[in-house]
Short mmCIF file of C-alpha atoms in Angstrom, two decimals:
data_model
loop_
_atom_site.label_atom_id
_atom_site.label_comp_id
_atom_site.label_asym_id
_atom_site.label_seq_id
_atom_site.Cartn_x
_atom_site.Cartn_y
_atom_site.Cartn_z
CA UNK A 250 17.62 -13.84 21.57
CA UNK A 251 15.56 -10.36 21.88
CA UNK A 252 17.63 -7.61 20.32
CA UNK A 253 18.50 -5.22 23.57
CA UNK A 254 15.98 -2.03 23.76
CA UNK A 255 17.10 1.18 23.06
CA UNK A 256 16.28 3.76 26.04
CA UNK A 257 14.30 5.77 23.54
CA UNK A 258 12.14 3.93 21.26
CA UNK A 259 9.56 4.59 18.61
CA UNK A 260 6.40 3.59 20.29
CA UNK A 261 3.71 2.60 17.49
CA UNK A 262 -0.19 2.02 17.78
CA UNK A 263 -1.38 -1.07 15.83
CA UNK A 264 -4.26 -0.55 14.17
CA UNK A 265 -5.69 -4.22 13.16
CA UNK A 266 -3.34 -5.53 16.11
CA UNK A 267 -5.35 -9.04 15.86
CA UNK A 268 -5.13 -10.26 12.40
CA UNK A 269 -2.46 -11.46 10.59
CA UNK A 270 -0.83 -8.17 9.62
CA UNK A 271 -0.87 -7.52 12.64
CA UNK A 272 0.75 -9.95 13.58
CA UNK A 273 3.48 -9.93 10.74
CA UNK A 274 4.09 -5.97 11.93
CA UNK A 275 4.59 -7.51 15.64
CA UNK A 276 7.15 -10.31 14.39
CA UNK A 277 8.82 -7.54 12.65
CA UNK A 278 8.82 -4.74 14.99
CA UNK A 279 10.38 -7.60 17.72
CA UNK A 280 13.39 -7.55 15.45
CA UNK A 281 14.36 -3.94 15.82
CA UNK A 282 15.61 -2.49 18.85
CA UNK A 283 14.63 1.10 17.85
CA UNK A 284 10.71 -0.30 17.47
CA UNK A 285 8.13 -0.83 20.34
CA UNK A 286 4.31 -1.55 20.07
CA UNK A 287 2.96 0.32 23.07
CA UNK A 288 -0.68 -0.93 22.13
CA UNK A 289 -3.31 -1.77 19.55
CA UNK A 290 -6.81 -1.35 18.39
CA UNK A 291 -9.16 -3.92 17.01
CA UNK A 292 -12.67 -5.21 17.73
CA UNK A 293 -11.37 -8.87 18.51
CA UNK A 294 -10.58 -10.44 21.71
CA UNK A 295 -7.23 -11.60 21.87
CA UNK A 296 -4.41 -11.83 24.58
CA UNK A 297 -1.20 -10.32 23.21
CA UNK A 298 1.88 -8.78 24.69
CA UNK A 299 0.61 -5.51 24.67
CA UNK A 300 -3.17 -3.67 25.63
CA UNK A 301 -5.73 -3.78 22.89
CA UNK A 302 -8.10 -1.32 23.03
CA UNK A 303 -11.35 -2.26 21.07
CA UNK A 304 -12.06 1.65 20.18
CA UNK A 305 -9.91 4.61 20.07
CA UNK A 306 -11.74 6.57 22.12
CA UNK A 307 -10.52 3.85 24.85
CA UNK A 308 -6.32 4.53 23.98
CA UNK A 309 -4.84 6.05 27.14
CA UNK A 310 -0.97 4.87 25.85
CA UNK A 311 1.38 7.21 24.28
CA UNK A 312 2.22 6.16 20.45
CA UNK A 313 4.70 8.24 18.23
CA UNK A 314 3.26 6.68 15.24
CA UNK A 315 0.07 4.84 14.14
CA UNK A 316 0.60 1.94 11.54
CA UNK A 317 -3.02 0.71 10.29
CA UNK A 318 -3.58 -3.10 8.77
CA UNK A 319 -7.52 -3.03 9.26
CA UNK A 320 -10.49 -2.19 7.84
CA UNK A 321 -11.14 1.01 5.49
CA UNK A 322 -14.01 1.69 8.07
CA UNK A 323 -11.92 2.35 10.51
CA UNK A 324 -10.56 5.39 8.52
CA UNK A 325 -12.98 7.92 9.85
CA UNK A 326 -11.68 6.91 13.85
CA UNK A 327 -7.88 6.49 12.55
CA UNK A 328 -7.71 10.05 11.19
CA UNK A 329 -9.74 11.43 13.90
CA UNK A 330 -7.31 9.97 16.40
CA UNK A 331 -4.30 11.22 14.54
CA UNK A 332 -5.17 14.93 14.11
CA UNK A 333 -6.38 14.87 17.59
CA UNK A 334 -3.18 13.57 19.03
CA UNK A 335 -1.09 15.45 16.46
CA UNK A 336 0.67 12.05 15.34
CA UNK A 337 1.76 10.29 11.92
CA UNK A 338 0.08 7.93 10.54
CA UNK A 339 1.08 4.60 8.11
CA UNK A 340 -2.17 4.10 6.50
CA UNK A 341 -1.49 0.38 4.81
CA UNK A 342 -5.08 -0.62 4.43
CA UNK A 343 -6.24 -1.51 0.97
CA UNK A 344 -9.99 -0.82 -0.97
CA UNK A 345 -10.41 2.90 0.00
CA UNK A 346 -13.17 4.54 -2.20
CA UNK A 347 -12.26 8.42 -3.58
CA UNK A 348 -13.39 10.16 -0.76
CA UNK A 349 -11.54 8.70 1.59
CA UNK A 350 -8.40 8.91 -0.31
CA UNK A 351 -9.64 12.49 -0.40
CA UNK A 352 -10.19 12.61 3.46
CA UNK A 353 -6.23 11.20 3.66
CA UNK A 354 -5.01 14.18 1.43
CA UNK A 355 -7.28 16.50 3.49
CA UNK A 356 -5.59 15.19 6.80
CA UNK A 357 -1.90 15.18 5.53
CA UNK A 358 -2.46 19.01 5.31
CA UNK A 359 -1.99 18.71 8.84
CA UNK A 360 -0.31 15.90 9.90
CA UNK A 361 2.04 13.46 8.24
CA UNK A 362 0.85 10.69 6.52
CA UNK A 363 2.45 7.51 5.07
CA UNK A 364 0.18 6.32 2.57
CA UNK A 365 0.63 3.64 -0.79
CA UNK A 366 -1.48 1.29 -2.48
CA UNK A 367 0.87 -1.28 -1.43
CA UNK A 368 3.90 -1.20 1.31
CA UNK A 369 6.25 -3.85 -0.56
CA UNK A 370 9.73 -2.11 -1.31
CA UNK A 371 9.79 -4.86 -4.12
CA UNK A 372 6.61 -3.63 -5.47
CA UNK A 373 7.42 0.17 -5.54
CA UNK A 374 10.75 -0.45 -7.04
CA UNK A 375 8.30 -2.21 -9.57
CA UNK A 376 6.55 0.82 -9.91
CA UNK A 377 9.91 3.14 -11.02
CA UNK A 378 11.13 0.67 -13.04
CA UNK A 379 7.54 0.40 -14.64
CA UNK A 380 6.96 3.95 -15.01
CA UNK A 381 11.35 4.07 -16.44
CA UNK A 382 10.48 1.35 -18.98
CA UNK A 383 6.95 3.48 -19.81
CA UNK A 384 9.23 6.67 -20.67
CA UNK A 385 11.98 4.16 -22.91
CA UNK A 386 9.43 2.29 -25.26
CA UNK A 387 6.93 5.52 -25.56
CA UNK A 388 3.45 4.29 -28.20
CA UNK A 389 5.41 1.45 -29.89
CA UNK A 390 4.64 -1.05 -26.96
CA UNK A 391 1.10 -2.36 -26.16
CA UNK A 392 0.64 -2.10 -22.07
CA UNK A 393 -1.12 -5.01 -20.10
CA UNK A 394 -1.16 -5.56 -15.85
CA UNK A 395 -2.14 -8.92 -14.14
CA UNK A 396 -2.28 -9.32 -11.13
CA UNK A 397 -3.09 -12.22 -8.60
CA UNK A 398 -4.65 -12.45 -5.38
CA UNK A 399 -5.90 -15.11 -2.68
CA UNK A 400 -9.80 -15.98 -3.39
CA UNK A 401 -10.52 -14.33 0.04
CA UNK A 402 -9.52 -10.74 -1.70
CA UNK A 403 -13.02 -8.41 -1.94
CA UNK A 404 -11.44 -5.79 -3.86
CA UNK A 405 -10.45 -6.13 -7.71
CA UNK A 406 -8.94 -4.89 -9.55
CA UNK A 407 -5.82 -4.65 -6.97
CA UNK A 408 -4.76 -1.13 -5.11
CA UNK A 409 -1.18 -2.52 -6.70
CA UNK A 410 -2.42 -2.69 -9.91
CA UNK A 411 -3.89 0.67 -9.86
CA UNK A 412 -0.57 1.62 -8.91
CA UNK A 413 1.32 0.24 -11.27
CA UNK A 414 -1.15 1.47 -14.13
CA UNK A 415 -1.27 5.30 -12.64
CA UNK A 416 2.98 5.01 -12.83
CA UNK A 417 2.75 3.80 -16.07
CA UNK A 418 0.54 6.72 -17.24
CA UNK A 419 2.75 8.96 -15.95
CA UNK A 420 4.98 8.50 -18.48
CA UNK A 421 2.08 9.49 -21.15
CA UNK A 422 0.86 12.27 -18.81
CA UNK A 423 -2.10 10.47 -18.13
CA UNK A 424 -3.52 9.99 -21.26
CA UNK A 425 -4.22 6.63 -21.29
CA UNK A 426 -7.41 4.82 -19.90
CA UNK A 427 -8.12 1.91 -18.40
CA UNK A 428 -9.37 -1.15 -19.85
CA UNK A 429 -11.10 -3.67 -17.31
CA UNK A 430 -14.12 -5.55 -19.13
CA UNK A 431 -12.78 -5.88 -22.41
CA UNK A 432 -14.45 -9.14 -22.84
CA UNK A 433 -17.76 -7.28 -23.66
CA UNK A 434 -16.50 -5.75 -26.46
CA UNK A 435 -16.14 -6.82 -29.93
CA UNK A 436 -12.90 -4.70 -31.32
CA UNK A 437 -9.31 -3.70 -31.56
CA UNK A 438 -6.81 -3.07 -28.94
CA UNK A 439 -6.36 0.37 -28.94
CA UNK A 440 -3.16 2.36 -28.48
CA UNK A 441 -4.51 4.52 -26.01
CA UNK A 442 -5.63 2.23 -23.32
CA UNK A 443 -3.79 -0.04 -20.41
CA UNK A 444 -5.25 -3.56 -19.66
CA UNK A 445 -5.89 -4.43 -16.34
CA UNK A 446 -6.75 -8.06 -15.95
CA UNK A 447 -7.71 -9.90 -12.13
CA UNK A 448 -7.03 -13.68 -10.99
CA UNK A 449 -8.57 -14.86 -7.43
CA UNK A 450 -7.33 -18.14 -6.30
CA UNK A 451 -6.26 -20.74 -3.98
CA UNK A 452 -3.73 -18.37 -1.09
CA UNK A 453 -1.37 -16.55 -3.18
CA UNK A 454 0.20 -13.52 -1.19
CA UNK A 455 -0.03 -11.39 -4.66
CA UNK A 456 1.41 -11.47 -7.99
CA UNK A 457 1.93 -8.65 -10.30
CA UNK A 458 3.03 -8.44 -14.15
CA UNK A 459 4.02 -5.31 -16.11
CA UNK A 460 3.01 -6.48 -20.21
CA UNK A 461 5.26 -4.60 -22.55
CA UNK A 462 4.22 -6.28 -25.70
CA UNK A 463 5.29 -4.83 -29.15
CA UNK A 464 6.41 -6.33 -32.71
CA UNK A 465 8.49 -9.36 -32.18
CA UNK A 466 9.21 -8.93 -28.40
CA UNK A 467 7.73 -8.92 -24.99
CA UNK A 468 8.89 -7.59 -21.84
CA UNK A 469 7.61 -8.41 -18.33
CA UNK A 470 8.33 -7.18 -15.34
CA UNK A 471 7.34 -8.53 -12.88
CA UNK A 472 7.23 -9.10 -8.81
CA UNK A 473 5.63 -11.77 -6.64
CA UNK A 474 5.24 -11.85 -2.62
CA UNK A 475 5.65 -15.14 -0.52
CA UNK A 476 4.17 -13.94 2.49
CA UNK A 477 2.36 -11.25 4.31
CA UNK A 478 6.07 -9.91 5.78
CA UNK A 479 6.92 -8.09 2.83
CA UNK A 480 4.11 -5.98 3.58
CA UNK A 481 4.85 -5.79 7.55
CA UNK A 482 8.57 -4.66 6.88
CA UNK A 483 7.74 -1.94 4.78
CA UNK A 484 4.92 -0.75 6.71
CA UNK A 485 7.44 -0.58 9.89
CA UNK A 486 10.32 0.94 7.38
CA UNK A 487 8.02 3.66 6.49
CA UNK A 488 6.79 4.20 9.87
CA UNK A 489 10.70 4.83 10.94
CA UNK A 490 11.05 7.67 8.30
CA UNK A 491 7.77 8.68 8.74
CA UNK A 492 8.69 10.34 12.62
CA UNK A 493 9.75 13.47 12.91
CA UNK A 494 8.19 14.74 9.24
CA UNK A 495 6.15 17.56 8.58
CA UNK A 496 2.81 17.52 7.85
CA UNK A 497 2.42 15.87 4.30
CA UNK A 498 1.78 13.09 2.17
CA UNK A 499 4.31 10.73 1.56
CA UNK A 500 4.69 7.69 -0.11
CA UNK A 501 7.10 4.68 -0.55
CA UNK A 502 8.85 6.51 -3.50
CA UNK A 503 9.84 9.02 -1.20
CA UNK A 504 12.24 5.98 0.46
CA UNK A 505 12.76 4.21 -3.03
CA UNK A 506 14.03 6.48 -5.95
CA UNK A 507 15.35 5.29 -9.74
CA UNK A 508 17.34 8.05 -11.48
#
């Protein structure tokens, strides 16, 4: 049975209503009485149980929040939309180049906006604990991330992995670089460098691995999603606490803190 409605909702806009985030957000957003997709956006012709738009120029709904699971071409129209209509936004598309993570910044001086390389509470928690263990084991522990995607995945390495690595160098304050291609080199490891290593395959949801590798001992953190609704319920989670902000950039440790 349907939870019962709540008189005043949070009414979201769907960005990538048609796909399979989308339809993980809708499965998700059907369990929560406080939650209500007024409408979507996306290029693709499907009957669902609420208007899709196929351009935002088209949206004649009210939304309190947008949460986006498309394309990072979309951006441009997303952001455009947002400032327009004075509305947050839950950006939780993956493979933006600089600029546009520079054109999110830009537009969070004006408007809040939810935005992480991944919207897994599992994976940020990763992240602290990462970034924790980092700060513990200082230069006496060699650093190495893998990470695992479905063979349909464009980008590599991972958003998450970047993540995970930019946590990690936190704890050095950012001194450490970024190995990717170390397979055309003939040398030593050095200390001053984190391995990032990518595996496309078969359909796994994602896999990620923390290396901590030093003399005698190994630790591994590490996290691994079973489906696409890991993603969907912390997309909606963040578009809850999202509401009602001011105008900034915020991020999934802003929900998820380690002491």
């Amino acid at each position: 049975m349907a939870p019962k409605r709540n008189d005043k909702m949070t009414e979201i806009l769907l960005v990538g209503a048609c796909g399979k985030m989308g339809a993980a957000v809708s499965e998700c957003v059907k369990a929560d009485s406080d939650l209500k997709i007024s409408c979507g956006v996306d290029f693709a012709e499907k009957l669902l149980e609420f208007p899709i738009f196929h351009d935002f120029s088209k949206v004649n709904i009210k939304a309190d929040v947008i949460i986006d699971f498309s394309n990072p071409a979309l951006l441009d129209d997303i952001l455009g939309y947002a400032l327009k209509n004075n509305i947050p936004a839950v950006i939780a598309t993956t493979g933006y180049t600089d600029e546009q993570i520079k054109k999110i910044n830009d537009a969070a001086k004006q408007i809040p906006i939810f935005f992480t390389f991944n919207m897994s509470l599992g994976v940020n928690l990763l992240c602290s604990l990462a970034k924790k263990a980092a700060q513990i084991l200082g230069n006496n522990f060699d650093i190495e991330i893998v990470e695992k995607h479905h063979n349909q995945k464009i980008d590599a390495p991972s958003g998450t992995a970047i993540m995970l690595a930019n946590a990690v160098n936190e704890a050095f304050d950012d001194r450490l670089y970024y190995e990717y291609d170390r397979h055309s080199k003939r040398q030593k490891r050095t200390k001053n460098e984190i391995g990032i290593h990518s595996i496309r395959g078969g359909t796994i949801v994602g896999e990620h691995d923390v290396i901590f590798a030093g003399h005698d001992e190994v630790i591994t953190l590490s996290h691994s999603a079973q489906s696409k609704g890991v993603f969907a319920a912390g997309a909606v989670k963040a578009a809850k606490f999202i509401v009602g902000k001011p105008a900034g950039l915020y991020q999934m440790q802003d929900i998820i803190t380690v002491d």
